[in-house]
mmCIF file of C-alpha atoms in Angstrom:
data_model
loop_
_atom_site.group_PDB
_atom_site.id
_atom_site.type_symbol
_atom_site.label_atom_id
_atom_site.label_comp_id
_atom_site.label_asym_id
_atom_site.label_seq_id
_atom_site.Cartn_x
_atom_site.Cartn_y
_atom_site.Cartn_z
ATOM 1 C CA MET A 1379 -64.754 33.431 -54.820
ATOM 2 C CA LYS A 1380 -66.976 30.457 -55.643
ATOM 3 C CA ARG A 1381 -68.088 32.108 -58.884
ATOM 4 C CA GLU A 1382 -64.476 32.819 -59.852
ATOM 5 C CA ASN A 1383 -63.491 29.198 -59.158
ATOM 6 C CA GLU A 1384 -66.371 27.996 -61.315
ATOM 7 C CA LYS A 1385 -65.214 30.308 -64.108
ATOM 8 C CA ASP A 1386 -61.664 28.970 -63.870
ATOM 9 C CA ARG A 1387 -62.926 25.400 -63.881
ATOM 10 C CA ARG A 1388 -65.055 25.971 -66.973
ATOM 11 C CA ALA A 1389 -62.134 27.552 -68.823
ATOM 12 C CA PHE A 1390 -59.840 24.699 -67.862
ATOM 13 C CA ILE A 1391 -62.204 21.903 -68.905
ATOM 14 C CA LYS A 1392 -62.856 23.676 -72.212
ATOM 15 C CA THR A 1393 -59.119 23.922 -72.914
ATOM 16 C CA LEU A 1394 -58.378 20.366 -71.809
ATOM 17 C CA ALA A 1395 -61.221 18.788 -73.733
ATOM 18 C CA GLY A 1396 -60.054 20.539 -76.883
ATOM 19 C CA LEU A 1397 -57.146 18.082 -76.889
ATOM 20 C CA THR A 1398 -59.437 15.053 -77.236
ATOM 21 C CA ALA A 1399 -59.545 15.226 -81.026
ATOM 22 C CA GLY A 1400 -55.767 14.982 -81.118
ATOM 23 C CA ILE A 1401 -55.706 11.711 -79.206
ATOM 24 C CA MET A 1402 -58.152 9.991 -81.569
ATOM 25 C CA LEU A 1403 -56.684 8.280 -84.610
ATOM 26 C CA PRO A 1404 -57.839 9.808 -87.926
ATOM 27 C CA MET A 1405 -60.317 7.889 -90.027
ATOM 28 C CA GLN A 1406 -59.086 6.714 -93.374
ATOM 29 C CA VAL A 1407 -62.483 7.238 -95.015
ATOM 30 C CA SER A 1408 -63.374 10.114 -97.313
ATOM 31 C CA GLY A 1409 -66.613 12.038 -97.642
ATOM 32 C CA LEU A 1410 -67.490 12.397 -93.956
ATOM 33 C CA GLN A 1411 -69.137 15.571 -92.786
ATOM 34 C CA ALA A 1412 -68.948 17.006 -89.259
ATOM 35 C CA SER A 1413 -70.645 19.951 -87.613
ATOM 36 C CA VAL A 1414 -68.588 22.839 -86.289
ATOM 37 C CA GLY A 1415 -68.128 22.837 -82.503
ATOM 38 C CA GLU A 1416 -69.386 19.322 -81.856
ATOM 39 C CA ARG A 1417 -68.277 16.694 -84.368
ATOM 40 C CA LYS A 1418 -68.380 12.943 -84.322
ATOM 41 C CA GLU A 1419 -64.846 11.668 -83.794
ATOM 42 C CA ARG A 1420 -63.300 10.368 -86.996
ATOM 43 C CA THR A 1421 -61.606 7.123 -86.159
ATOM 44 C CA ALA A 1422 -59.702 4.525 -88.086
ATOM 45 C CA ARG A 1423 -61.515 1.298 -88.915
ATOM 46 C CA VAL A 1424 -59.118 -1.409 -87.778
ATOM 47 C CA THR A 1425 -59.821 -5.110 -88.136
ATOM 48 C CA ASP A 1426 -58.042 -8.232 -86.941
ATOM 49 C CA ARG A 1427 -58.988 -11.860 -87.421
ATOM 50 C CA TRP A 1428 -61.673 -11.598 -84.724
ATOM 51 C CA GLY A 1429 -63.468 -8.655 -86.329
ATOM 52 C CA ASP A 1430 -63.631 -4.863 -86.211
ATOM 53 C CA LEU A 1431 -61.957 -3.111 -83.289
ATOM 54 C CA LEU A 1432 -63.597 -0.272 -81.424
ATOM 55 C CA PRO A 1433 -62.175 3.175 -82.251
ATOM 56 C CA GLN A 1434 -58.581 3.555 -81.099
ATOM 57 C CA ARG A 1435 -56.756 6.340 -79.296
ATOM 58 C CA LYS A 1436 -53.104 7.209 -78.920
ATOM 59 C CA PHE A 1437 -51.344 5.665 -75.944
ATOM 60 C CA GLY A 1438 -49.339 8.681 -74.806
ATOM 61 C CA ASN A 1439 -46.193 9.286 -76.835
ATOM 62 C CA THR A 1440 -45.360 5.589 -77.238
ATOM 63 C CA GLY A 1441 -46.607 5.271 -80.802
ATOM 64 C CA GLU A 1442 -49.011 2.599 -79.563
ATOM 65 C CA ALA A 1443 -52.782 2.661 -80.145
ATOM 66 C CA VAL A 1444 -55.371 1.171 -77.782
ATOM 67 C CA THR A 1445 -59.118 0.717 -78.043
ATOM 68 C CA MET A 1446 -61.053 3.538 -76.407
ATOM 69 C CA LEU A 1447 -62.833 1.028 -74.142
ATOM 70 C CA GLY A 1448 -61.121 -1.510 -71.906
ATOM 71 C CA LEU A 1449 -62.435 -4.352 -69.749
ATOM 72 C CA GLY A 1450 -61.800 -4.062 -66.006
ATOM 73 C CA GLY A 1451 -60.434 -7.092 -64.185
ATOM 74 C CA ALA A 1452 -61.787 -6.431 -60.696
ATOM 75 C CA HIS A 1453 -65.325 -7.307 -61.786
ATOM 76 C CA ILE A 1454 -64.057 -10.319 -63.725
ATOM 77 C CA ALA A 1455 -62.709 -11.647 -60.416
ATOM 78 C CA ARG A 1456 -66.104 -11.213 -58.721
ATOM 79 C CA MET A 1457 -68.297 -12.856 -61.372
ATOM 80 C CA PRO A 1458 -69.284 -16.502 -61.534
ATOM 81 C CA GLU A 1459 -66.647 -18.155 -63.691
ATOM 82 C CA SER A 1460 -69.037 -18.909 -66.541
ATOM 83 C CA GLU A 1461 -70.052 -15.246 -66.705
ATOM 84 C CA ALA A 1462 -66.408 -14.168 -66.646
ATOM 85 C CA GLU A 1463 -65.724 -16.321 -69.688
ATOM 86 C CA ARG A 1464 -68.829 -14.974 -71.404
ATOM 87 C CA THR A 1465 -67.816 -11.375 -70.655
ATOM 88 C CA ILE A 1466 -64.283 -11.860 -72.005
ATOM 89 C CA GLU A 1467 -65.683 -13.381 -75.193
ATOM 90 C CA ARG A 1468 -68.184 -10.508 -75.475
ATOM 91 C CA ALA A 1469 -65.329 -8.023 -75.139
ATOM 92 C CA ILE A 1470 -63.373 -9.571 -78.007
ATOM 93 C CA ALA A 1471 -66.462 -9.872 -80.216
ATOM 94 C CA GLY A 1472 -67.370 -6.254 -79.425
ATOM 95 C CA GLY A 1473 -63.994 -4.909 -80.515
ATOM 96 C CA ILE A 1474 -62.283 -4.398 -77.134
ATOM 97 C CA ARG A 1475 -58.568 -5.162 -77.124
ATOM 98 C CA PHE A 1476 -57.510 -3.501 -73.822
ATOM 99 C CA PHE A 1477 -57.733 -5.726 -70.735
ATOM 100 C CA ASP A 1478 -57.077 -4.491 -67.189
ATOM 101 C CA ASN A 1479 -56.218 -6.579 -64.147
ATOM 102 C CA ALA A 1480 -54.192 -6.605 -60.906
ATOM 103 C CA GLU A 1481 -52.593 -9.195 -58.661
ATOM 104 C CA SER A 1482 -54.880 -8.022 -55.854
ATOM 105 C CA TYR A 1483 -58.167 -8.606 -57.689
ATOM 106 C CA GLY A 1484 -59.758 -11.577 -55.991
ATOM 107 C CA ASN A 1485 -56.351 -12.615 -54.622
ATOM 108 C CA GLY A 1486 -55.247 -13.362 -58.182
ATOM 109 C CA ARG A 1487 -58.560 -14.782 -59.408
ATOM 110 C CA GLY A 1488 -59.008 -12.013 -61.979
ATOM 111 C CA GLU A 1489 -55.627 -12.760 -63.530
ATOM 112 C CA GLU A 1490 -56.248 -16.506 -63.439
ATOM 113 C CA ARG A 1491 -59.430 -16.033 -65.450
ATOM 114 C CA TYR A 1492 -57.601 -14.002 -68.076
ATOM 115 C CA GLY A 1493 -54.981 -16.744 -68.103
ATOM 116 C CA LYS A 1494 -57.694 -19.312 -68.715
ATOM 117 C CA TYR A 1495 -60.035 -17.504 -71.108
ATOM 118 C CA LEU A 1496 -58.056 -14.637 -72.694
ATOM 119 C CA SER A 1497 -54.369 -15.415 -73.111
ATOM 120 C CA PRO A 1498 -54.530 -18.899 -74.694
ATOM 121 C CA LYS A 1499 -56.690 -17.730 -77.598
ATOM 122 C CA TYR A 1500 -56.299 -13.965 -77.828
ATOM 123 C CA ARG A 1501 -52.897 -12.999 -76.389
ATOM 124 C CA ASP A 1502 -51.511 -11.735 -79.688
ATOM 125 C CA VAL A 1503 -54.325 -9.185 -80.096
ATOM 126 C CA ALA A 1504 -54.868 -8.275 -76.424
ATOM 127 C CA PHE A 1505 -53.198 -5.317 -74.695
ATOM 128 C CA ILE A 1506 -52.989 -6.619 -71.116
ATOM 129 C CA GLN A 1507 -52.199 -4.492 -68.097
ATOM 130 C CA SER A 1508 -51.758 -5.605 -64.518
ATOM 131 C CA LYS A 1509 -50.839 -3.810 -61.336
ATOM 132 C CA SER A 1510 -48.947 -4.297 -58.079
ATOM 133 C CA THR A 1511 -49.771 -2.885 -54.639
ATOM 134 C CA ALA A 1512 -46.248 -3.723 -53.422
ATOM 135 C CA ARG A 1513 -44.600 -1.344 -50.945
ATOM 136 C CA ASP A 1514 -41.093 -2.759 -51.475
ATOM 137 C CA GLY A 1515 -39.031 -4.057 -54.359
ATOM 138 C CA LYS A 1516 -38.919 -7.693 -53.278
ATOM 139 C CA THR A 1517 -42.693 -7.885 -53.077
ATOM 140 C CA ALA A 1518 -43.067 -6.080 -56.409
ATOM 141 C CA GLN A 1519 -40.842 -8.666 -58.080
ATOM 142 C CA ALA A 1520 -42.878 -11.486 -56.555
ATOM 143 C CA HIS A 1521 -46.091 -9.833 -57.729
ATOM 144 C CA LEU A 1522 -44.759 -9.542 -61.282
ATOM 145 C CA GLU A 1523 -43.743 -13.192 -61.415
ATOM 146 C CA GLY A 1524 -47.105 -14.231 -60.004
ATOM 147 C CA SER A 1525 -49.012 -12.069 -62.476
ATOM 148 C CA LEU A 1526 -47.145 -13.497 -65.454
ATOM 149 C CA ARG A 1527 -47.770 -17.023 -64.207
ATOM 150 C CA ARG A 1528 -51.477 -16.523 -63.574
ATOM 151 C CA LEU A 1529 -52.009 -14.637 -66.830
ATOM 152 C CA LYS A 1530 -50.068 -17.328 -68.726
ATOM 153 C CA THR A 1531 -47.988 -14.826 -70.640
ATOM 154 C CA ASP A 1532 -44.296 -14.023 -70.967
ATOM 155 C CA TYR A 1533 -44.838 -10.276 -70.759
ATOM 156 C CA LEU A 1534 -47.275 -7.550 -69.756
ATOM 157 C CA ASP A 1535 -48.127 -4.727 -72.123
ATOM 158 C CA LEU A 1536 -48.470 -2.388 -69.141
ATOM 159 C CA TRP A 1537 -47.556 -2.760 -65.463
ATOM 160 C CA LEU A 1538 -48.676 -0.177 -62.924
ATOM 161 C CA ILE A 1539 -47.568 0.754 -59.430
ATOM 162 C CA HIS A 1540 -51.040 0.327 -58.007
ATOM 163 C CA ALA A 1541 -53.220 2.355 -55.653
ATOM 164 C CA VAL A 1542 -50.853 5.076 -54.489
ATOM 165 C CA THR A 1543 -52.592 6.823 -51.605
ATOM 166 C CA SER A 1544 -50.521 9.841 -50.567
ATOM 167 C CA PRO A 1545 -47.245 11.674 -51.233
ATOM 168 C CA SER A 1546 -45.626 9.795 -48.354
ATOM 169 C CA ASP A 1547 -46.826 6.488 -49.817
ATOM 170 C CA VAL A 1548 -45.164 7.386 -53.124
ATOM 171 C CA ASP A 1549 -41.940 8.378 -51.372
ATOM 172 C CA GLY A 1550 -41.933 5.158 -49.381
ATOM 173 C CA ARG A 1551 -42.418 2.919 -52.386
ATOM 174 C CA ILE A 1552 -39.656 4.654 -54.293
ATOM 175 C CA SER A 1553 -37.303 4.507 -51.301
ATOM 176 C CA ASN A 1554 -38.057 0.791 -50.889
ATOM 177 C CA GLY A 1555 -37.148 -0.033 -54.479
ATOM 178 C CA VAL A 1556 -40.540 -0.477 -56.155
ATOM 179 C CA LEU A 1557 -39.762 1.940 -58.975
ATOM 180 C CA ASP A 1558 -36.399 0.253 -59.528
ATOM 181 C CA VAL A 1559 -38.082 -3.124 -59.988
ATOM 182 C CA VAL A 1560 -40.661 -1.627 -62.351
ATOM 183 C CA GLN A 1561 -37.940 -0.016 -64.442
ATOM 184 C CA LYS A 1562 -35.890 -3.220 -64.577
ATOM 185 C CA ALA A 1563 -38.971 -5.187 -65.608
ATOM 186 C CA LYS A 1564 -39.342 -2.878 -68.590
ATOM 187 C CA GLU A 1565 -35.659 -3.107 -69.465
ATOM 188 C CA SER A 1566 -35.810 -6.907 -69.326
ATOM 189 C CA GLY A 1567 -38.766 -7.117 -71.705
ATOM 190 C CA LYS A 1568 -41.128 -8.637 -69.149
ATOM 191 C CA VAL A 1569 -43.079 -5.383 -69.326
ATOM 192 C CA ARG A 1570 -43.501 -3.156 -72.374
ATOM 193 C CA TYR A 1571 -44.751 0.006 -70.655
ATOM 194 C CA ILE A 1572 -44.948 1.176 -67.047
ATOM 195 C CA GLY A 1573 -47.095 3.553 -65.051
ATOM 196 C CA PHE A 1574 -49.051 4.053 -61.833
ATOM 197 C CA SER A 1575 -52.607 4.246 -60.528
ATOM 198 C CA GLY A 1576 -54.648 5.517 -57.598
ATOM 199 C CA HIS A 1577 -57.992 6.992 -56.631
ATOM 200 C CA SER A 1578 -57.481 8.335 -53.111
ATOM 201 C CA ASP A 1579 -55.627 11.649 -53.353
ATOM 202 C CA PHE A 1580 -54.549 13.601 -56.417
ATOM 203 C CA ASN A 1581 -51.532 14.802 -54.412
ATOM 204 C CA ALA A 1582 -50.129 11.268 -54.553
ATOM 205 C CA HIS A 1583 -50.266 11.446 -58.342
ATOM 206 C CA LEU A 1584 -48.592 14.844 -58.381
ATOM 207 C CA ARG A 1585 -45.796 13.517 -56.165
ATOM 208 C CA MET A 1586 -45.181 10.552 -58.470
ATOM 209 C CA LEU A 1587 -45.029 12.883 -61.456
ATOM 210 C CA GLU A 1588 -42.535 15.053 -59.573
ATOM 211 C CA ARG A 1589 -40.352 12.115 -58.584
ATOM 212 C CA THR A 1590 -39.900 10.378 -61.941
ATOM 213 C CA ASP A 1591 -40.098 10.795 -65.707
ATOM 214 C CA LEU A 1592 -39.818 7.060 -66.383
ATOM 215 C CA LEU A 1593 -43.544 6.287 -66.583
ATOM 216 C CA GLN A 1594 -45.794 6.229 -69.645
ATOM 217 C CA ALA A 1595 -49.306 5.908 -68.177
ATOM 218 C CA CYS A 1596 -51.459 7.006 -65.248
ATOM 219 C CA GLN A 1597 -54.798 5.539 -64.165
ATOM 220 C CA MET A 1598 -57.169 7.718 -62.124
ATOM 221 C CA PRO A 1599 -60.832 8.699 -61.606
ATOM 222 C CA ILE A 1600 -62.271 10.578 -64.594
ATOM 223 C CA ASN A 1601 -65.966 11.411 -64.326
ATOM 224 C CA ALA A 1602 -68.422 14.291 -64.549
ATOM 225 C CA PHE A 1603 -68.467 14.834 -60.791
ATOM 226 C CA ASP A 1604 -64.690 14.872 -60.289
ATOM 227 C CA PRO A 1605 -64.177 18.574 -61.203
ATOM 228 C CA ASN A 1606 -66.390 19.460 -58.225
ATOM 229 C CA TYR A 1607 -64.484 17.517 -55.557
ATOM 230 C CA LYS A 1608 -60.763 16.928 -54.940
ATOM 231 C CA SER A 1609 -60.316 16.796 -58.669
ATOM 232 C CA PHE A 1610 -57.903 14.554 -60.544
ATOM 233 C CA ILE A 1611 -59.035 16.088 -63.841
ATOM 234 C CA THR A 1612 -58.142 19.653 -62.933
ATOM 235 C CA ASN A 1613 -55.033 18.875 -60.879
ATOM 236 C CA VAL A 1614 -53.408 15.877 -62.588
ATOM 237 C CA MET A 1615 -54.599 15.815 -66.194
ATOM 238 C CA PRO A 1616 -52.644 18.955 -67.216
ATOM 239 C CA ARG A 1617 -49.411 17.349 -66.041
ATOM 240 C CA LEU A 1618 -50.142 14.152 -67.947
ATOM 241 C CA VAL A 1619 -50.806 16.135 -71.109
ATOM 242 C CA GLU A 1620 -47.614 18.129 -70.565
ATOM 243 C CA LYS A 1621 -45.581 14.944 -70.079
ATOM 244 C CA LYS A 1622 -47.347 13.206 -73.009
ATOM 245 C CA MET A 1623 -48.389 10.334 -70.741
ATOM 246 C CA ALA A 1624 -51.439 8.157 -71.405
ATOM 247 C CA PRO A 1625 -54.366 8.951 -69.072
ATOM 248 C CA LEU A 1626 -56.380 5.838 -68.207
ATOM 249 C CA ALA A 1627 -59.907 6.562 -66.959
ATOM 250 C CA MET A 1628 -61.392 4.553 -64.127
ATOM 251 C CA LYS A 1629 -64.383 5.135 -61.849
ATOM 252 C CA THR A 1630 -66.248 6.915 -64.633
ATOM 253 C CA LEU A 1631 -69.438 6.091 -62.706
ATOM 254 C CA ALA A 1632 -67.668 6.537 -59.339
ATOM 255 C CA ASN A 1633 -67.632 2.764 -58.738
ATOM 256 C CA GLY A 1634 -71.267 2.757 -57.722
ATOM 257 C CA GLY A 1635 -71.225 6.273 -56.293
ATOM 258 C CA PHE A 1636 -73.316 7.597 -59.178
ATOM 259 C CA PHE A 1637 -75.944 5.002 -58.190
ATOM 260 C CA GLY A 1638 -76.050 5.926 -54.499
ATOM 261 C CA GLY A 1639 -73.441 3.393 -53.422
ATOM 262 C CA THR A 1640 -71.078 3.991 -50.533
ATOM 263 C CA SER A 1641 -68.596 1.160 -51.028
ATOM 264 C CA HIS A 1642 -66.845 -0.496 -53.941
ATOM 265 C CA PHE A 1643 -69.029 -2.270 -56.518
ATOM 266 C CA ASN A 1644 -72.293 -1.493 -54.736
ATOM 267 C CA HIS A 1645 -75.389 0.574 -55.477
ATOM 268 C CA GLY A 1646 -77.168 2.107 -52.492
ATOM 269 C CA ASP A 1647 -79.847 4.384 -51.109
ATOM 270 C CA LYS A 1648 -77.875 7.649 -51.121
ATOM 271 C CA PRO A 1649 -78.806 10.437 -53.587
ATOM 272 C CA LYS A 1650 -78.310 9.089 -57.107
ATOM 273 C CA ILE A 1651 -76.618 11.037 -59.884
ATOM 274 C CA ILE A 1652 -77.918 8.306 -62.215
ATOM 275 C CA PRO A 1653 -80.750 8.541 -63.172
ATOM 276 C CA ASN A 1654 -81.688 11.733 -61.296
ATOM 277 C CA ALA A 1655 -79.155 14.029 -62.993
ATOM 278 C CA LEU A 1656 -77.344 12.075 -65.731
ATOM 279 C CA SER A 1657 -77.822 9.015 -67.858
ATOM 280 C CA VAL A 1658 -75.148 6.336 -68.050
ATOM 281 C CA GLU A 1659 -74.478 7.320 -71.645
ATOM 282 C CA GLU A 1660 -73.989 10.983 -70.740
ATOM 283 C CA ALA A 1661 -71.607 10.025 -67.952
ATOM 284 C CA VAL A 1662 -69.314 7.843 -70.062
ATOM 285 C CA HIS A 1663 -69.448 10.209 -73.049
ATOM 286 C CA PHE A 1664 -68.292 12.999 -70.735
ATOM 287 C CA SER A 1665 -65.177 11.006 -69.855
ATOM 288 C CA TRP A 1666 -64.471 10.148 -73.485
ATOM 289 C CA SER A 1667 -64.785 13.854 -74.319
ATOM 290 C CA LEU A 1668 -61.558 14.439 -72.382
ATOM 291 C CA PRO A 1669 -58.101 13.417 -73.707
ATOM 292 C CA ILE A 1670 -58.062 9.938 -72.169
ATOM 293 C CA SER A 1671 -56.451 6.989 -73.928
ATOM 294 C CA VAL A 1672 -58.900 4.371 -72.666
ATOM 295 C CA LEU A 1673 -61.962 4.161 -70.441
ATOM 296 C CA ILE A 1674 -61.729 1.027 -68.286
ATOM 297 C CA THR A 1675 -65.206 -0.229 -67.474
ATOM 298 C CA GLY A 1676 -66.135 -2.459 -64.573
ATOM 299 C CA ALA A 1677 -68.974 -4.467 -66.050
ATOM 300 C CA ASP A 1678 -71.012 -6.704 -63.754
ATOM 301 C CA ASN A 1679 -71.825 -9.051 -66.625
ATOM 302 C CA ALA A 1680 -71.570 -9.474 -70.394
ATOM 303 C CA ASP A 1681 -74.806 -7.628 -71.115
ATOM 304 C CA MET A 1682 -73.651 -4.589 -69.156
ATOM 305 C CA LEU A 1683 -70.437 -4.643 -71.160
ATOM 306 C CA THR A 1684 -72.444 -4.671 -74.392
ATOM 307 C CA GLU A 1685 -74.099 -1.430 -73.279
ATOM 308 C CA LYS A 1686 -70.695 0.260 -72.958
ATOM 309 C CA ILE A 1687 -69.533 -1.163 -76.295
ATOM 310 C CA ASN A 1688 -72.564 0.387 -77.965
ATOM 311 C CA PHE A 1689 -71.830 3.723 -76.263
ATOM 312 C CA ALA A 1690 -68.316 3.630 -77.728
ATOM 313 C CA LYS A 1691 -69.669 2.952 -81.202
ATOM 314 C CA THR A 1692 -72.049 5.922 -81.014
ATOM 315 C CA PHE A 1693 -69.685 8.346 -79.261
ATOM 316 C CA THR A 1694 -69.770 11.977 -80.332
ATOM 317 C CA ALA A 1695 -67.572 14.380 -78.380
ATOM 318 C CA PHE A 1696 -69.474 16.848 -76.211
ATOM 319 C CA ASP A 1697 -68.714 20.499 -76.883
ATOM 320 C CA ALA A 1698 -67.591 22.822 -74.077
ATOM 321 C CA ALA A 1699 -71.090 24.005 -73.221
ATOM 322 C CA ARG A 1700 -72.410 20.461 -72.905
ATOM 323 C CA ARG A 1701 -69.510 19.318 -70.717
ATOM 324 C CA ASP A 1702 -69.932 22.269 -68.401
ATOM 325 C CA GLN A 1703 -73.671 21.674 -68.227
ATOM 326 C CA LEU A 1704 -73.147 18.122 -67.000
ATOM 327 C CA VAL A 1705 -70.603 19.186 -64.383
ATOM 328 C CA GLU A 1706 -73.041 21.830 -63.140
ATOM 329 C CA LYS A 1707 -75.951 19.366 -63.022
ATOM 330 C CA VAL A 1708 -74.136 17.196 -60.486
ATOM 331 C CA ALA A 1709 -72.413 19.955 -58.507
ATOM 332 C CA GLY A 1710 -74.994 19.900 -55.707
ATOM 333 C CA PHE A 1711 -74.342 16.290 -54.717
ATOM 334 C CA ASP A 1712 -72.180 15.510 -51.680
ATOM 335 C CA GLY A 1713 -68.662 14.605 -52.796
ATOM 336 C CA ARG A 1714 -68.008 12.522 -49.689
ATOM 337 C CA MET A 1715 -70.860 10.244 -50.756
ATOM 338 C CA VAL A 1716 -70.418 10.255 -54.520
ATOM 339 C CA GLU A 1717 -66.622 9.794 -54.551
ATOM 340 C CA TYR A 1718 -66.373 8.080 -51.202
ATOM 341 C CA TYR A 1719 -62.969 6.577 -52.148
ATOM 342 C CA LYS A 1720 -61.233 9.962 -52.099
ATOM 343 C CA VAL A 1721 -59.535 11.042 -48.874
#
């Protein structure tokens, strides 16, 4: 049975990853050569007044394009303020135009720092998402108003129902009016696109996808270990592709779990996938080799962000054999330790 499951998993990942080329925007440059089976992604060179953007990918079926790498707001909230400013500036200079945040990050501190260092200068080029953990409509509305105020913007590019934990959690939020508020925010123009996020249980994501067709994006764990343990890739990604929704990758290094950590943001002394089985570059290139719209990175500082920017610039999609090899290399690790945030 185990061997049959492994065979099914390999076939699925091969089929799913074959869609990655279709989500990349074609390069408008002639004369490029690519090898059969494993080619460097051809991507459009796009420039704004701040410089060249990183390669872009399709944002679901919206007609929108987003940079393949995004800056995570949770780490921005945790940094010293001077480093947060430096990291935001490094993101813009490095070609990132997707910026993630949430009202819950640092009790609003992450959004305040975007409002101070991102929006005043870069709002017209930045795709900004925020998120709400609200369990009822009244709270969701208050969260939206607070996010707009802290971010110093009249609208969000993307607003997510944040951190759904179970099917019953999804049902409760919908029953209590959260989805209604999210939909009305989009209709009013305060939000351009809407979606949801979570990292606890893929069944919560499946329930949300069953309950509504109103959403355009879904944020979830996407990493090389995930297919081995309570997998979002194998259980949720096919539905997102079917619905033409934008998959947003988070926890591509298991939020410290690949480094032996057992709680958010931390490294630790548990068995380490990095560097014992994978390199950081292999791990993030695995995620980009799947049909995700953007990989949201939680950088501890500006220099760490530069590393991810360079990985985006050198990205070449892994072929099926390489992807499967990486999944197999980490299969022996304990999922409860690596992806400790799953229930």
